[in-house]
Each structure stands twice: as C-alpha cells, then as structure tokens.
Coordinates of C-alpha atoms in Angstrom, one line a residue:
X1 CA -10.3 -22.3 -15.0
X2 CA -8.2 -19.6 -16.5
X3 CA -5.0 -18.8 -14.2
X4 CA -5.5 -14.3 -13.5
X5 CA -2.3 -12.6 -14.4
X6 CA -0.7 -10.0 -12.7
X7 CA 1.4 -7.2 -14.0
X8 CA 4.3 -5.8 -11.7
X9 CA 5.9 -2.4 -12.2
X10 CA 9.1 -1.4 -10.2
X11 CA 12.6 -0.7 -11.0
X12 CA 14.0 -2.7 -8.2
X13 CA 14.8 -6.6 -9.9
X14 CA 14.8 -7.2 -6.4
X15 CA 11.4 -6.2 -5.6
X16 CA 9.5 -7.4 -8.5
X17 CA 11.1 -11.3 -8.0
X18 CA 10.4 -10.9 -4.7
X19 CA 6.6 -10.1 -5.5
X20 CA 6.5 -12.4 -8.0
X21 CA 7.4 -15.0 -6.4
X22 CA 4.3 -14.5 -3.2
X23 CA 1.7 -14.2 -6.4
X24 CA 3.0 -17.1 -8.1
X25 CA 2.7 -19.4 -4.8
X26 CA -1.2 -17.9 -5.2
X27 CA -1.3 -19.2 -8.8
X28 CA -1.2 -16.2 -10.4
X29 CA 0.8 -15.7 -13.4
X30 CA 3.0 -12.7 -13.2
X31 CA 4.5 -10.1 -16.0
X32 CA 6.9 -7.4 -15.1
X33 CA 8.0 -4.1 -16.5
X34 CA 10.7 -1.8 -15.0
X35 CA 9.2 1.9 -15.8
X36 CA 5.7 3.1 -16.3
X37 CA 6.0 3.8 -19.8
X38 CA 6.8 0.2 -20.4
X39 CA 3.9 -0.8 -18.7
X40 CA 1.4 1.2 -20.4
X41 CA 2.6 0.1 -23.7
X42 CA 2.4 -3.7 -22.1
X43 CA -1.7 -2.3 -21.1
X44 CA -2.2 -1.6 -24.5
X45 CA -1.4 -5.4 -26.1
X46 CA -2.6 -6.9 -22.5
X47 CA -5.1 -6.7 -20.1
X48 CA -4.1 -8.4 -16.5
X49 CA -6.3 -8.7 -13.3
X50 CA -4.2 -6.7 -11.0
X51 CA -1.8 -3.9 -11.3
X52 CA 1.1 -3.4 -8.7
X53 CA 2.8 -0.4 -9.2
X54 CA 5.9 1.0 -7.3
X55 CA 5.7 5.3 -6.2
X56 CA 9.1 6.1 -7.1
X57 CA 10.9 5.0 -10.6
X58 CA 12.9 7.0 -13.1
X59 CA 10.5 8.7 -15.8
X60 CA 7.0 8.7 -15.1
X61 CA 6.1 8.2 -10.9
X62 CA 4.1 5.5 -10.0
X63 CA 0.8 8.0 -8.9
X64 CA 1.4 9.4 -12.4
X65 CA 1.0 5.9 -14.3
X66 CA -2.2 5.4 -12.1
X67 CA -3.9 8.8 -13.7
X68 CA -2.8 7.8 -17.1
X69 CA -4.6 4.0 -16.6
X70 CA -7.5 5.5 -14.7
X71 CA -8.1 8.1 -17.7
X72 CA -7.8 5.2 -20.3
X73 CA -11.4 3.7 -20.6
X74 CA -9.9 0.2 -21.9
X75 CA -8.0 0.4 -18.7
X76 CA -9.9 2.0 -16.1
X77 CA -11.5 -0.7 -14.4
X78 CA -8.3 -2.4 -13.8
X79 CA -7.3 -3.0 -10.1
X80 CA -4.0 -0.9 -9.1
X81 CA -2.0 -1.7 -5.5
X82 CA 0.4 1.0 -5.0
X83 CA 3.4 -1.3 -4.1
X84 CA 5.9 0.9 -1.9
X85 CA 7.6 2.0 0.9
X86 CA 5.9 4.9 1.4
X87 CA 3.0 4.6 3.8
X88 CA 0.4 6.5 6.3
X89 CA -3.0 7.8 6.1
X90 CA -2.0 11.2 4.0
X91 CA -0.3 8.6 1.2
X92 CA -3.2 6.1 1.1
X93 CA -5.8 9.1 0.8
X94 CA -3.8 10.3 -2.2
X95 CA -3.3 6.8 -3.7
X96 CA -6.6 6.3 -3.1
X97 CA -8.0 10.0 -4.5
X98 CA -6.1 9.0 -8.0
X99 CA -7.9 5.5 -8.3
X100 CA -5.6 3.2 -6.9
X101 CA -7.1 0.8 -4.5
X102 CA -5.0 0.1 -1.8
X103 CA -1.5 0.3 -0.5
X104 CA 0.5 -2.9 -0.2
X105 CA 3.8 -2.4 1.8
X106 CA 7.4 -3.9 0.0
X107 CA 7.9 -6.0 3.4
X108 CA 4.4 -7.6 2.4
X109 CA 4.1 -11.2 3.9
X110 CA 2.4 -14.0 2.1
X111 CA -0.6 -14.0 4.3
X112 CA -1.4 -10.1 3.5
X113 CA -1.3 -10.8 -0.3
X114 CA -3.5 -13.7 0.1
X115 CA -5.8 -11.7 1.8
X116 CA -5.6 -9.0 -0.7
X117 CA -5.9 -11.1 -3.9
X118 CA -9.3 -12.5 -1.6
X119 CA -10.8 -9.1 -1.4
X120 CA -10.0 -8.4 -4.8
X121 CA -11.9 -12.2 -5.8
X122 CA -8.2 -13.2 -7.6
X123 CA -8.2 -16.6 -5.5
X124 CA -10.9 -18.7 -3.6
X125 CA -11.8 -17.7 0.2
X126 CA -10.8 -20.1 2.8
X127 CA -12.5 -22.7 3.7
X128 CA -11.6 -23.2 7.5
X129 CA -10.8 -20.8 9.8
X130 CA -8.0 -18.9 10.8
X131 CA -6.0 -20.9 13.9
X132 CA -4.5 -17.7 15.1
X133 CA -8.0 -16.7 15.9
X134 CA -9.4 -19.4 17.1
X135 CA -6.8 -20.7 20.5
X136 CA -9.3 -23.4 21.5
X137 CA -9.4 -24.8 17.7
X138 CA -4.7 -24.9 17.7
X139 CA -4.8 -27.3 20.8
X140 CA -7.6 -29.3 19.8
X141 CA -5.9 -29.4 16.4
X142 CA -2.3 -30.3 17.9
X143 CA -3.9 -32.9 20.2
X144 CA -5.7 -34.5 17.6
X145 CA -2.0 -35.0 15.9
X146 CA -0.6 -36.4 18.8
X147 CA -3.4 -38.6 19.0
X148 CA -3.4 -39.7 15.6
X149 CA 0.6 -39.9 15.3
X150 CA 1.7 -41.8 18.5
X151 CA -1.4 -43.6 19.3
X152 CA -0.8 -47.8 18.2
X153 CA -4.1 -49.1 17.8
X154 CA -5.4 -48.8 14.2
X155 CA -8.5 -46.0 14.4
X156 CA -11.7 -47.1 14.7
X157 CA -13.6 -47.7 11.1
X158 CA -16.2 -45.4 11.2
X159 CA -13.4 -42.8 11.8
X160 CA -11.9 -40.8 8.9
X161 CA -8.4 -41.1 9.3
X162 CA -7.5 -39.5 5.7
X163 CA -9.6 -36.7 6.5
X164 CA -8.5 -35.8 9.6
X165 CA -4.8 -35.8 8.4
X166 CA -6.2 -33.7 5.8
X167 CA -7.5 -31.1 7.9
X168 CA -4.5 -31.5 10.4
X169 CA -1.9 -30.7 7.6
X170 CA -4.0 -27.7 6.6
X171 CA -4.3 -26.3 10.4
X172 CA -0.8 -26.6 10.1
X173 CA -0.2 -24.7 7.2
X174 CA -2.6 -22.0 8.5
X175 CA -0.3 -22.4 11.6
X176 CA 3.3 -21.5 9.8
X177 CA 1.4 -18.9 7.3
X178 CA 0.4 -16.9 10.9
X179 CA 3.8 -18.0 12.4
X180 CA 5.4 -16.3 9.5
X181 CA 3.7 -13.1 9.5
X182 CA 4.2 -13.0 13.1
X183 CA 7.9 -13.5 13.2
X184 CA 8.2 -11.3 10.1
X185 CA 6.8 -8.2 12.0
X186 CA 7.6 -9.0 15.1
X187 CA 11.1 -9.0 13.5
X188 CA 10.5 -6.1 11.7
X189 CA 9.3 -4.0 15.0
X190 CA 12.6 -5.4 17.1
X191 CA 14.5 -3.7 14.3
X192 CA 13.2 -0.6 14.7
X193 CA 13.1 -0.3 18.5
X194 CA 17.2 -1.4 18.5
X195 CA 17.5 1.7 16.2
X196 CA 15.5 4.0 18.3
X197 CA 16.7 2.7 21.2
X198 CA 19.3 4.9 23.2
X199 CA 22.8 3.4 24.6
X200 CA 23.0 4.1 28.1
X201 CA 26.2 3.4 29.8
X202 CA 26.0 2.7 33.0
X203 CA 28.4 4.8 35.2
X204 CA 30.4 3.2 38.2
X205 CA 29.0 3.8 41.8
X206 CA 29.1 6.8 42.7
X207 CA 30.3 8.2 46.2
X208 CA 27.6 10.9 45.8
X209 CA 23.6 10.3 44.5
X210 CA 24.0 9.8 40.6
X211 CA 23.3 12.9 39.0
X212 CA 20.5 12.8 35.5
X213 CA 22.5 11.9 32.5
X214 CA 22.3 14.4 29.7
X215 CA 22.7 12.1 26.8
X216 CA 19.0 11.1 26.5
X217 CA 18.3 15.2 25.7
X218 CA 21.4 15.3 23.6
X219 CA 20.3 12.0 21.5
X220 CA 16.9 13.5 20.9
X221 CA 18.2 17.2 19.8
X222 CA 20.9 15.5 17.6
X223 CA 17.2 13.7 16.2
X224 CA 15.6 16.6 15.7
X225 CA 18.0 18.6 14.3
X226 CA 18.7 15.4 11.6
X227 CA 14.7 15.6 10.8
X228 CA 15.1 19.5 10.2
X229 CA 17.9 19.1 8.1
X230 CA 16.9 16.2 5.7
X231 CA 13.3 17.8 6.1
X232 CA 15.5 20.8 4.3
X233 CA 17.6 18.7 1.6
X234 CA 13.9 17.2 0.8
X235 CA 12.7 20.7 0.0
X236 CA 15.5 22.2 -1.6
X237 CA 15.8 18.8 -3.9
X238 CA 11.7 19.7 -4.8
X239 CA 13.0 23.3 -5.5
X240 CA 16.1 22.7 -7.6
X241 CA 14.0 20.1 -9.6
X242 CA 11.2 22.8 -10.4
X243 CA 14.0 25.1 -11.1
X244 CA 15.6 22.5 -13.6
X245 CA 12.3 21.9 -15.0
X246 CA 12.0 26.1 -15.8
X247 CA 15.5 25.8 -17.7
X248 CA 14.8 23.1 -19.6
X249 CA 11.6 25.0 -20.7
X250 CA 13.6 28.0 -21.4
X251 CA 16.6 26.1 -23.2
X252 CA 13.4 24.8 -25.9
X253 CA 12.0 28.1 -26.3
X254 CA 15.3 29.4 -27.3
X255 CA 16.2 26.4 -29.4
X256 CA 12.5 27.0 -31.5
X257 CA 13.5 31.5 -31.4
X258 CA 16.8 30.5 -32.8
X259 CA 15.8 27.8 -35.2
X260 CA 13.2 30.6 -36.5
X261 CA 15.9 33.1 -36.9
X262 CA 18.0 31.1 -38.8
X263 CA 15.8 30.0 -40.9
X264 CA 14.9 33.8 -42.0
X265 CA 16.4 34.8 -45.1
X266 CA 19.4 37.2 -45.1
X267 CA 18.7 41.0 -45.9
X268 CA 19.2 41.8 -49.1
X269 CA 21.6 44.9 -47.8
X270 CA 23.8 42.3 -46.3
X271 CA 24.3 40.1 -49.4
X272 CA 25.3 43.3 -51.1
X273 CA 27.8 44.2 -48.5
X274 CA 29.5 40.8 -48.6
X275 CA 29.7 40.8 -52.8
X276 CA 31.2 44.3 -52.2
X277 CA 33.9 42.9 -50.0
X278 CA 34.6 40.1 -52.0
X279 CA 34.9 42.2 -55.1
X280 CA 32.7 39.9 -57.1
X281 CA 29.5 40.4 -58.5
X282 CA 26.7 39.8 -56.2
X283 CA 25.1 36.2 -56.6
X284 CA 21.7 34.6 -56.4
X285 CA 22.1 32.4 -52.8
X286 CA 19.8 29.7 -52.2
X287 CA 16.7 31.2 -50.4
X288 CA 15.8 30.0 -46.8
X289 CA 12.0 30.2 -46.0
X290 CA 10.8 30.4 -42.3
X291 CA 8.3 27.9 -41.5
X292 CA 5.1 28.4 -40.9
X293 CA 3.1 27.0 -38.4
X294 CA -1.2 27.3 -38.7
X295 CA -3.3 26.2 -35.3
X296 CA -6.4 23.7 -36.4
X297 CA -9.6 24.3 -34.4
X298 CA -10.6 21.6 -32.3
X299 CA -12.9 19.4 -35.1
X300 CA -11.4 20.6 -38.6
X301 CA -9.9 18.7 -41.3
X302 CA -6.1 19.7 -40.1
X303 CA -5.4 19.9 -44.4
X304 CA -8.2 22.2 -45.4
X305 CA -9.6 26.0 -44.8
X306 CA -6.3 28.3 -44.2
X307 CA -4.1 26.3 -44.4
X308 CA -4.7 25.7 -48.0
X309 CA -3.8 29.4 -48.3
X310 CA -0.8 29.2 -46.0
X311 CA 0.1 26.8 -48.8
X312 CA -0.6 28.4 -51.5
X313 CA 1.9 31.9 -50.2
X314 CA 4.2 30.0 -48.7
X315 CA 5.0 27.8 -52.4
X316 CA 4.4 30.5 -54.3
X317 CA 7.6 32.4 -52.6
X318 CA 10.0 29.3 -53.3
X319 CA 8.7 28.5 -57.1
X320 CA 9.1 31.8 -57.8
X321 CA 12.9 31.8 -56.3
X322 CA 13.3 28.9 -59.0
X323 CA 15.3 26.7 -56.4
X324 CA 15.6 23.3 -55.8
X325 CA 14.4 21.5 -52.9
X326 CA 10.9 19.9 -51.0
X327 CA 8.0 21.3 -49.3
X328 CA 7.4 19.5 -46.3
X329 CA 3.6 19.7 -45.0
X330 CA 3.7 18.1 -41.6
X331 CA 0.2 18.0 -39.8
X332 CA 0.6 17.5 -35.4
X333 CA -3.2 16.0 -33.7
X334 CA -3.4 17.8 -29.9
X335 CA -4.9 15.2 -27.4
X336 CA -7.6 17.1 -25.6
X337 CA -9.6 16.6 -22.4
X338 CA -13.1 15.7 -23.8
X339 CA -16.7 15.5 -22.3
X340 CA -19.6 13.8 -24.0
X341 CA -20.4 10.1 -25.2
X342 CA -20.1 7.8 -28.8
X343 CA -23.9 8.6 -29.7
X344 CA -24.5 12.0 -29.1
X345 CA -20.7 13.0 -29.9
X346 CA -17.4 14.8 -28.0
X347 CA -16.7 18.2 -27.1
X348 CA -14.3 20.2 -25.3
X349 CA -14.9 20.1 -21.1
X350 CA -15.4 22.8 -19.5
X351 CA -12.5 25.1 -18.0
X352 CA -12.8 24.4 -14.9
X353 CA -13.4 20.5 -14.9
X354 CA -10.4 18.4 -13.0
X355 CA -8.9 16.7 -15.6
X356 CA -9.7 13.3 -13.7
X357 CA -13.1 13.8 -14.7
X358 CA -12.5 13.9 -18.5
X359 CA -14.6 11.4 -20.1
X360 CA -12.7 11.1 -22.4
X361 CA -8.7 11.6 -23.7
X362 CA -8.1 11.4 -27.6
X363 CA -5.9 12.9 -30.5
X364 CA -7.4 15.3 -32.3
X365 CA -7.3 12.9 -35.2
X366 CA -8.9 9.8 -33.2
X367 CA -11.4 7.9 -35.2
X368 CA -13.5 7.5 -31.9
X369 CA -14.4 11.2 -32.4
X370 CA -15.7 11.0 -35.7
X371 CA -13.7 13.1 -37.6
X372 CA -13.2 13.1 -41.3
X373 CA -10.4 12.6 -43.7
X374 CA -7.6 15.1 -42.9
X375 CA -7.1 16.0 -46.4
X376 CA -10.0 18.0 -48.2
X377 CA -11.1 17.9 -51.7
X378 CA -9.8 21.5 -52.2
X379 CA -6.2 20.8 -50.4
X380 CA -5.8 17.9 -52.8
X381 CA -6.6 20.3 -55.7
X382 CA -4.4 23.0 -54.7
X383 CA -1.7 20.6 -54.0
X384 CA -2.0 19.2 -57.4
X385 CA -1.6 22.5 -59.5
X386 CA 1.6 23.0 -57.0
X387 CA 3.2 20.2 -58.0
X388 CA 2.9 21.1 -61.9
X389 CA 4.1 24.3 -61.5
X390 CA 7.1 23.5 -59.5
X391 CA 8.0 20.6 -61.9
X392 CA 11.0 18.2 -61.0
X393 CA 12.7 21.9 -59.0
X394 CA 10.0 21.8 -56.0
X395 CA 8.7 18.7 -54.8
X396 CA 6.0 18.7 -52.1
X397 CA 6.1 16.2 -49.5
X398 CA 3.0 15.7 -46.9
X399 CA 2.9 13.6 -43.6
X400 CA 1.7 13.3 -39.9
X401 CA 3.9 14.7 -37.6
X402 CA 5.8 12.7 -34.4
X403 CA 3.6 12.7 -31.6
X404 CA 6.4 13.7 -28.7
X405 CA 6.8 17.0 -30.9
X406 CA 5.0 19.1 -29.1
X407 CA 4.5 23.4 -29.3
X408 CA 3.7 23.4 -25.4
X409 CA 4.3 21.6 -23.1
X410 CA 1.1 19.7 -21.3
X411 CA 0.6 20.4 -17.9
X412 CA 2.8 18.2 -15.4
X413 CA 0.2 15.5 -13.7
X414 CA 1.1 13.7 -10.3
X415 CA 4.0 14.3 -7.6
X416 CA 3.8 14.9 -4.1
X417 CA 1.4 16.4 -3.4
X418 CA -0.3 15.2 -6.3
X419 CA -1.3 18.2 -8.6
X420 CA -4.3 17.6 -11.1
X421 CA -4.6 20.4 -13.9
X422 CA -8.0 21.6 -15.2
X423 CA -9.2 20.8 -18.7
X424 CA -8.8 24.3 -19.3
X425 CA -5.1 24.1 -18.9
X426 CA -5.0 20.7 -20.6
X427 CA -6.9 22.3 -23.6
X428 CA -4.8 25.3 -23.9
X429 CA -1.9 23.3 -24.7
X430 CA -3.2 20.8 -27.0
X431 CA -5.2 23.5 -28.7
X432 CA -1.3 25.3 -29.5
X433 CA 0.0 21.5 -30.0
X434 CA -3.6 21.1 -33.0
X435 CA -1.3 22.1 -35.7
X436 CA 0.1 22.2 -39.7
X437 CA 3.6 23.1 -40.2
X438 CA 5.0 24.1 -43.5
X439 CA 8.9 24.1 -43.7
X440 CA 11.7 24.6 -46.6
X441 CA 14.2 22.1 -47.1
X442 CA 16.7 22.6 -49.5
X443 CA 18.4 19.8 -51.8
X444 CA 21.9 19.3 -51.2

C-alpha cells in the first residue's frame, strides 16, 4: 500500500517538526514549505493527501493560499487543516466558508491527529475500542495483566496466551494515548487558570471585621483596560497597514507618470534654447519615443488588429529619425475570472459573481481556453517589411512579457475578515493588465 503524504506549510521550524513528527508516527510521509508561495509552486509538481497550512506567515496569509488551491481545479479537491493558534466559532466559519475543512489547534495531541487523519480515511479505523470510554473494559483489561503476569501456573491450553498479551499491550497503548491527551490539557487548562488567577494576600487579623479588599476590582479594570488598549494597537496596526498599502500604490503610479515623462521627447524650443546658450549650432539629439501601451479584448490574438497599426506609427516615427536602436514588442496575458466549461467554451463571469465561484482562473493566453496563435498572418507581414526598411539601424525585438508586471493591481483576496472580490473587479484589472506594449530603446 502506498504511504499518503502530507504537505506542511508554516514559518515556525518549530511547528512544522513538531507536526511532522505526530504524522510520521501515523505513517504518513511529510513535506514542508515555509510560505505559501513555496507551497503552491510545491502543488504544482506534487499532489499530497492533506494540506496543513498555518493563518499567519510573511507574504501570502494562510486563508489566502486556501482561495488560491480551492480556485485551482488540479488542486481543489485537496483536503486543507488550517493549522494555528487562532481558534473559535467565528475563525472556523471563515476557514470553513474559504474551503478549508477543519481547524487543528498548534497544541494538537497525537490522539486528535489520529482522529483527524481517521475522518479524513488517511489511516485505518480502530479496531478496539476506546479504554477511556469504556471504565468496566480498563479494570478488566488491568486485571487480566495481573493475572497473566504474576500468576505461576502455565495457562491452560486452550487459552490464548499470545493473544491476550496482544490485546493487553494494545489496551495499554490506548491507555497512555488517553493519558497523554489528558495530561496535556489538563496541563494546558492549569496554565491558564494560574494566569487568570488573582494573588490575594491575606491580611493579619484584624481588631475590627475585615473590610472587602479592592484589588479583585482593581485586577479586573487593569484587564479591561489592557483588552481596550491592545484591542486599539490591533486596529490601528490594520489601519497603518491599509494606509501603507495606498502609498505603495501611489509611489507605482508616480514611478509609471514619471517613467512616461521622461520618456517624452524634449520640445524642439528647448533644444534651441540650449544650442543658443552654448553658442554652437543646434544638433540632431537621439530621439526618445514614449511607449505605447494597446489593451487586447478578452479572446483576440494579443499581436494582430490595432496593434499592427500601433506598430506601424509607432516605427514609422523612429526610422524616419534615422537612429539606432530596437523596437521592443512586449505582449502581457490578464488572468480573468471565467464561467463556462472545455466543450462548450469560456467566457467572462458575470459582474456580480464572488470570485469563489469562478469556474475557472486562466491567462489570457492559456491553451485550456482555446485561443489561437498570438501572432497573426498580417502582424508577421507588417513586421517583416519593418525590418527591411529599418535595415541593420532599427531592429525589432518581440516577446511575452513578465507575469508579476502588472498595469493594476488585482484585487487584495483574504485577511481578517476575509474579503472576496467580484469577478467584476477581478475582470477590470486583468482586462487593463490584457496588453501589448511598444517601447524605444536606444543603442548605447
């Protein structure tokens, strides 16, 4: 039988031995990764049985990684445990709303994962049952080992001596395994009552009746006013993050304006007014082109219908400036929200449909949607009769774009409370990201 594998996801080294080492006592073998990007690139070599992922991590949140492997049909039907600290009925209904199928706590014991790989049919049920539940079945089971240990006659034949050591030693294993989990909560709640409990000092006798000590009142307001003010921190932290998340938005707009100024060339006025202080001549400078950037329809050939005119202008301008350098043609694929099926084909969703219920995520360029060739007959033309004219001066260079390089930003998924865009949103952005981008680049 083929040993199920496991993939853990949390930052802590800590954590993810310590979980590794509960599902390996199980038989299960166990990969790791540290963020949730690396584990969706692990998902897309690898498919395990189970997922435990950890909330919080640097990057990408652990409820965040859920959406992205619930909206990944290869993916989808993999198991995910949230594996945290975090806890309560509001968390488990959000874990549970996002496609994740349970909470597991980090102070898990052995028996709770045992039970948990059971419901999810990773390992065999039991085959006896559980002593803790049974009383009348733990003494029978411990007087049967006394028997058997301190009794000197040899057993009778017909009895099974073998198989009643057997079942002993596994009553006893049940035994510790409910032992364990006891101690470990019972541990676990003693803890927290010594921190909740309140220091009372017990005051000499007095000559008159002892008055009601304040200190219980003061303990709790002290309390409550520390709730109120990390309640406060929490918010403000959620506030200055959106806020950083605005400025970093802002910074990139800025960088793109002033990368598009820059890249205008000078007024002809101004290159008169410098020869004239100079007292030279006025000389030919090496022409800077602003780039030009075409949005593709969802479904077109990203190399074909305006954009071969884009081309066309845009060339035209440089060859005529007889300089030297390369056109660069860079084409960018949006990933839209898509609703439809392999047979009778993909379209956009509608507006208002949660992104969760995409049926499907792709680029624009994906060969699932059945696109064609991204270069037409007629851009391959026109890009032919460029080259001649601009000879060994203008070269032409054509590509596919990064992916991270984006024109908008997608909407943010995830968080607490979880926020779930619309395909609508989604769309927008990808239909602004759907692009061909035309640029200048001078040779040195």
């Amino acid at each position: 039988m083929t040993a199920k594998r496991a993939l853990v996801v949390d930052d802590s080294k800590s954590a993810r031995a310590f979980l590794a080492k509960l599902l390996e006592e199980q038989s299960l073998e166990v990969d790791a990764a540290e963020t949730a990007e690396q584990a969706i690139d692990y998902l897309s070599q690898h498919r395990p049985d189970v997922i435990f992922m950890d909330h919080l991590m640097p990057g990408m949140d652990g409820f965040q990684a859920v959406q992205a492997i619930k909206s990944n049909p290869r993916t989808a039907t993999i198991p995910i445990l949230m594996y945290t600290s975090q806890e309560g009925e509001l968390y488990l209904g959000q874990a549970r709303a996002l496609g994740a199928a349970g909470v597991l706590p980090k102070s898990v014991a052995p028996a709770d994962v045992r039970t948990v790989l059971q419901q999810l049919h990773l390992v065999d049920q039991p085959e006896t049952a559980t002593v803790a539940a049974q009383p009348e079945l733990l003494d029978a089971a411990v007087a049967v080992a006394n028997t058997v240990e301190t009794a000197a006659p040899p057993a009778p034949p017909e009895v099974d001596v073998e198989g009643v050591r057997e079942d002993i030693g596994a009553l006893k294993r049940q035994m510790a395994d409910q032992l364990e989990v006891l101690g470990q909560r019972f541990s676990a709640e003693l803890r927290a009552a010594i921190r909740e409990a309140v220091p009372l000092v017990e005051p000499p006798p007095p000559a008159e009746p002892p008055r009601a000590s304040p200190l219980p009142w003061i303990v709790a307001l002290a309390a409550g006013l520390a709730a109120v003010v990390l309640g406060t921190l929490w918010w403000q932290g959620g506030l200055r993050e959106a806020a950083l998340r605005n400025d970093l938005a802002d910074a990139r707009a800025t960088v793109t304006e002033l990368s598009a100024r820059l890249a205008r060339p000078a007024p002809e006025a101004e290159i008169a007014g410098t020869a004239a202080t100079t007292g030279n001549a006025p000389t030919t400078a090496a022409p800077v082109a602003a780039a030009v950037v075409v949005k593709v329809p969802f479904g077109e050939a990203p190399l074909a219908g305006s954009r071969i005119e884009k081309l066309r202008e845009f060339a035209g301008r440089i060859i005529a400036q007889g300089t030297h350098g390369t056109v660069e043609v860079r084409r960018f694929a949006g990933r839209f929200c898509l609703s439809g099926n392999a047979t009778e084909g993909f379209s956009m969703a509608e507006a208002a449909t949660p992104y969760i219920k995409c049926e499907l995520m792709a680029d624009a360029n994906d060969a699932a949607l059945g696109n064609t060739a991204p270069e037409s007959v007629a851009f391959a033309s026109t890009l032919a009769d460029l080259r001649k004219q601009g000879g060994e001066a203008v070269r032409f260079e054509v590509a596919e774009g990064r992916g991270d390089s984006t024109a908008a930003a997608y909407p943010e998924i995830g968080g607490t409370p979880p926020r779930i865009p619309t395909a609508g949103e989604w769309n927008a952005a990808a239909e602004a990201n759907n692009r061909v981008e035309i640029r200048w680049r001078p040779a040195p």
